[in-house]
Every structure is written in structure tokens, then in C-alpha cells.
Amino acid sequence: TFDYEPFIKRGNLDSISLYTKNIEVVILKSKFDKTKSKLTYDSDSLNIIQIDNHNVIGAEDVPNTYISKIYLDLSNNYVEIDKRYYEDLYEPNFNLTEAYYYDKEIIVTMGNSDGYLGYKVNFFIDEQLNIKRIIYIP
């Protein structure tokens, strides 16, 4: 956890908005459609080990939901985050999502899970919109 003042949260089932003065982070989730993805199963079981050539994070079976879009509103300048930073993150939990601003950096934290395979992901976005992503799997 971070000991900074969190952004205000406003959300519903399919999206969350985290905002403070001049900064808004919006995260959208969508229902996962397995017919639109390539699923790779473990040879010894029925567990999915890859989706679209990415290791599965946060689900042991076909995921129910995935992060479908992340964008920033920086003083009315809309910036969509490239999907490579979140396309392999499943089962987002907006109740465990926070955002902070510290030392000219936006920090977004998410605790996601299908109930069994939980993980935490942190995004660090600097002024030049360089992004660093760190995933913690217990």
C-alpha cells in the first residue's frame, strides 16, 4: 500500500473513475469471450496456462472479465494507455483499485482475482507517459 492521499473513486460494475484535480484515470472491464481468443491448456490438466500467447494472471479457468481499456484525462488531454500494459490482466476488482499522485507520477494499484489466484498490479506513469508495471503474485 501507499501512504499518499488516494484519488476519489466513482464506479459501477463495468468501470471505475479515479480522479483528483486535473487528473482522472478510467479503467473499463468487459466480459471475456473465449471464442475471440486463443486458449492454451496445460498438457496434464484442464487448466488454461495462456490466453493469446500471454501467461494467464488472475484466473485458473476461463476468465469472466478482463481489463478492456485504460485511459487518462490530464486537464482535458485524453491519453489511451496501450493495451500491452493490461491485455493479460484478468478478473479486475474495482473495490481493490486505488490511484495516487506522488513526485510527478501517477500510481495505480489493483488487487485482482478470480477468488483463488489473486494478484496485485501497480502501474507507475510519469510525466512523459512512460509506464512501468509491476505484478505481485503471492
mmCIF file with all atom_site columns, N, CA and C in Angstrom, residues 45-69:
data_model
loop_
_atom_site.group_PDB
_atom_site.id
_atom_site.type_symbol
_atom_site.label_atom_id
_atom_site.label_alt_id
_atom_site.label_comp_id
_atom_site.label_asym_id
_atom_site.label_entity_id
_atom_site.label_seq_id
_atom_site.pdbx_PDB_ins_code
_atom_site.Cartn_x
_atom_site.Cartn_y
_atom_site.Cartn_z
_atom_site.occupancy
_atom_site.B_iso_or_equiv
_atom_site.pdbx_formal_charge
_atom_site.auth_seq_id
_atom_site.auth_comp_id
_atom_site.auth_asym_id
_atom_site.auth_atom_id
_atom_site.pdbx_PDB_model_num
ATOM 1  N N  . SER A 1 45 ? -3.583  -31.200 -17.482 1.00 0.00 ? 45 SER A N  1
ATOM 2  C CA . SER A 1 45 ? -4.854  -30.880 -16.824 1.00 0.00 ? 45 SER A CA 1
ATOM 3  C C  . SER A 1 45 ? -5.737  -30.072 -17.755 1.00 0.00 ? 45 SER A C  1
ATOM 4  N N  . LEU A 1 46 ? -6.796  -29.566 -17.205 1.00 0.00 ? 46 LEU A N  1
ATOM 5  C CA . LEU A 1 46 ? -7.710  -28.724 -17.957 1.00 0.00 ? 46 LEU A CA 1
ATOM 6  C C  . LEU A 1 46 ? -7.496  -27.243 -17.678 1.00 0.00 ? 46 LEU A C  1
ATOM 7  N N  . ASN A 1 47 ? -6.418  -26.917 -16.945 1.00 0.00 ? 47 ASN A N  1
ATOM 8  C CA . ASN A 1 47 ? -6.151  -25.525 -16.605 1.00 0.00 ? 47 ASN A CA 1
ATOM 9  C C  . ASN A 1 47 ? -5.597  -24.758 -17.804 1.00 0.00 ? 47 ASN A C  1
ATOM 10 N N  . ILE A 1 48 ? -6.072  -23.545 -17.959 1.00 0.00 ? 48 ILE A N  1
ATOM 11 C CA . ILE A 1 48 ? -5.571  -22.668 -19.009 1.00 0.00 ? 48 ILE A CA 1
ATOM 12 C C  . ILE A 1 48 ? -4.261  -22.066 -18.525 1.00 0.00 ? 48 ILE A C  1
ATOM 13 N N  . ILE A 1 49 ? -3.227  -22.154 -19.374 1.00 0.00 ? 49 ILE A N  1
ATOM 14 C CA . ILE A 1 49 ? -1.936  -21.583 -18.992 1.00 0.00 ? 49 ILE A CA 1
ATOM 15 C C  . ILE A 1 49 ? -1.610  -20.331 -19.806 1.00 0.00 ? 49 ILE A C  1
ATOM 16 N N  . GLN A 1 50 ? -2.234  -20.186 -20.988 1.00 0.00 ? 50 GLN A N  1
ATOM 17 C CA . GLN A 1 50 ? -2.011  -18.990 -21.799 1.00 0.00 ? 50 GLN A CA 1
ATOM 18 C C  . GLN A 1 50 ? -3.293  -18.588 -22.517 1.00 0.00 ? 50 GLN A C  1
ATOM 19 N N  . ILE A 1 51 ? -3.441  -17.293 -22.675 1.00 0.00 ? 51 ILE A N  1
ATOM 20 C CA . ILE A 1 51 ? -4.506  -16.725 -23.496 1.00 0.00 ? 51 ILE A CA 1
ATOM 21 C C  . ILE A 1 51 ? -3.834  -15.762 -24.460 1.00 0.00 ? 51 ILE A C  1
ATOM 22 N N  . ASP A 1 52 ? -4.041  -15.994 -25.741 1.00 0.00 ? 52 ASP A N  1
ATOM 23 C CA . ASP A 1 52 ? -3.433  -15.163 -26.789 1.00 0.00 ? 52 ASP A CA 1
ATOM 24 C C  . ASP A 1 52 ? -1.926  -15.009 -26.583 1.00 0.00 ? 52 ASP A C  1
ATOM 25 N N  . ASN A 1 53 ? -1.277  -16.139 -26.256 1.00 0.00 ? 53 ASN A N  1
ATOM 26 C CA . ASN A 1 53 ? 0.180   -16.221 -26.079 1.00 0.00 ? 53 ASN A CA 1
ATOM 27 C C  . ASN A 1 53 ? 0.709   -15.432 -24.884 1.00 0.00 ? 53 ASN A C  1
ATOM 28 N N  . HIS A 1 54 ? -0.159  -15.092 -23.932 1.00 0.00 ? 54 HIS A N  1
ATOM 29 C CA . HIS A 1 54 ? 0.250   -14.452 -22.680 1.00 0.00 ? 54 HIS A CA 1
ATOM 30 C C  . HIS A 1 54 ? -0.048  -15.419 -21.542 1.00 0.00 ? 54 HIS A C  1
ATOM 31 N N  . ASN A 1 55 ? 0.852   -15.492 -20.561 1.00 0.00 ? 55 ASN A N  1
ATOM 32 C CA . ASN A 1 55 ? 0.558   -16.289 -19.373 1.00 0.00 ? 55 ASN A CA 1
ATOM 33 C C  . ASN A 1 55 ? -0.669  -15.730 -18.693 1.00 0.00 ? 55 ASN A C  1
ATOM 34 N N  . VAL A 1 56 ? -1.484  -16.609 -18.155 1.00 0.00 ? 56 VAL A N  1
ATOM 35 C CA . VAL A 1 56 ? -2.728  -16.194 -17.506 1.00 0.00 ? 56 VAL A CA 1
ATOM 36 C C  . VAL A 1 56 ? -2.413  -15.674 -16.108 1.00 0.00 ? 56 VAL A C  1
ATOM 37 N N  . ILE A 1 57 ? -2.930  -14.499 -15.805 1.00 0.00 ? 57 ILE A N  1
ATOM 38 C CA . ILE A 1 57 ? -2.744  -13.892 -14.492 1.00 0.00 ? 57 ILE A CA 1
ATOM 39 C C  . ILE A 1 57 ? -4.120  -13.635 -13.897 1.00 0.00 ? 57 ILE A C  1
ATOM 40 N N  . GLY A 1 58 ? -4.407  -14.277 -12.753 1.00 0.00 ? 58 GLY A N  1
ATOM 41 C CA . GLY A 1 58 ? -5.633  -13.990 -12.026 1.00 0.00 ? 58 GLY A CA 1
ATOM 42 C C  . GLY A 1 58 ? -6.797  -14.918 -12.280 1.00 0.00 ? 58 GLY A C  1
ATOM 43 N N  . ALA A 1 59 ? -6.604  -15.992 -13.038 1.00 0.00 ? 59 ALA A N  1
ATOM 44 C CA . ALA A 1 59 ? -7.703  -16.926 -13.286 1.00 0.00 ? 59 ALA A CA 1
ATOM 45 C C  . ALA A 1 59 ? -7.130  -18.314 -13.522 1.00 0.00 ? 59 ALA A C  1
ATOM 46 N N  . GLU A 1 60 ? -7.775  -19.341 -12.970 1.00 0.00 ? 60 GLU A N  1
ATOM 47 C CA . GLU A 1 60 ? -7.318  -20.706 -13.220 1.00 0.00 ? 60 GLU A CA 1
ATOM 48 C C  . GLU A 1 60 ? -8.167  -21.377 -14.288 1.00 0.00 ? 60 GLU A C  1
ATOM 49 N N  . ASP A 1 61 ? -9.261  -20.779 -14.644 1.00 0.00 ? 61 ASP A N  1
ATOM 50 C CA . ASP A 1 61 ? -10.150 -21.302 -15.673 1.00 0.00 ? 61 ASP A CA 1
ATOM 51 C C  . ASP A 1 61 ? -10.397 -20.170 -16.667 1.00 0.00 ? 61 ASP A C  1
ATOM 52 N N  . VAL A 1 62 ? -11.362 -20.337 -17.530 1.00 0.00 ? 62 VAL A N  1
ATOM 53 C CA . VAL A 1 62 ? -11.688 -19.261 -18.468 1.00 0.00 ? 62 VAL A CA 1
ATOM 54 C C  . VAL A 1 62 ? -12.116 -18.046 -17.650 1.00 0.00 ? 62 VAL A C  1
ATOM 55 N N  . PRO A 1 63 ? -11.457 -16.909 -17.839 1.00 0.00 ? 63 PRO A N  1
ATOM 56 C CA . PRO A 1 63 ? -11.809 -15.718 -17.057 1.00 0.00 ? 63 PRO A CA 1
ATOM 57 C C  . PRO A 1 63 ? -13.231 -15.247 -17.370 1.00 0.00 ? 63 PRO A C  1
ATOM 58 N N  . ASN A 1 64 ? -13.826 -14.605 -16.398 1.00 0.00 ? 64 ASN A N  1
ATOM 59 C CA . ASN A 1 64 ? -15.134 -13.984 -16.603 1.00 0.00 ? 64 ASN A CA 1
ATOM 60 C C  . ASN A 1 64 ? -14.996 -12.593 -17.194 1.00 0.00 ? 64 ASN A C  1
ATOM 61 N N  . THR A 1 65 ? -13.977 -11.850 -16.720 1.00 0.00 ? 65 THR A N  1
ATOM 62 C CA . THR A 1 65 ? -13.809 -10.465 -17.156 1.00 0.00 ? 65 THR A CA 1
ATOM 63 C C  . THR A 1 65 ? -12.334 -10.169 -17.405 1.00 0.00 ? 65 THR A C  1
ATOM 64 N N  . TYR A 1 66 ? -12.107 -9.096  -18.133 1.00 0.00 ? 66 TYR A N  1
ATOM 65 C CA . TYR A 1 66 ? -10.751 -8.639  -18.405 1.00 0.00 ? 66 TYR A CA 1
ATOM 66 C C  . TYR A 1 66 ? -10.761 -7.116  -18.479 1.00 0.00 ? 66 TYR A C  1
ATOM 67 N N  . ILE A 1 67 ? -9.596  -6.511  -18.322 1.00 0.00 ? 67 ILE A N  1
ATOM 68 C CA . ILE A 1 67 ? -9.486  -5.070  -18.480 1.00 0.00 ? 67 ILE A CA 1
ATOM 69 C C  . ILE A 1 67 ? -9.512  -4.777  -19.970 1.00 0.00 ? 67 ILE A C  1
ATOM 70 N N  . SER A 1 68 ? -10.488 -4.003  -20.414 1.00 0.00 ? 68 SER A N  1
ATOM 71 C CA . SER A 1 68 ? -10.654 -3.746  -21.843 1.00 0.00 ? 68 SER A CA 1
ATOM 72 C C  . SER A 1 68 ? -10.102 -2.389  -22.287 1.00 0.00 ? 68 SER A C  1
ATOM 73 N N  . LYS A 1 69 ? -9.923  -1.474  -21.338 1.00 0.00 ? 69 LYS A N  1
ATOM 74 C CA . LYS A 1 69 ? -9.388  -0.164  -21.718 1.00 0.00 ? 69 LYS A CA 1
ATOM 75 C C  . LYS A 1 69 ? -8.967  0.594   -20.461 1.00 0.00 ? 69 LYS A C  1
#
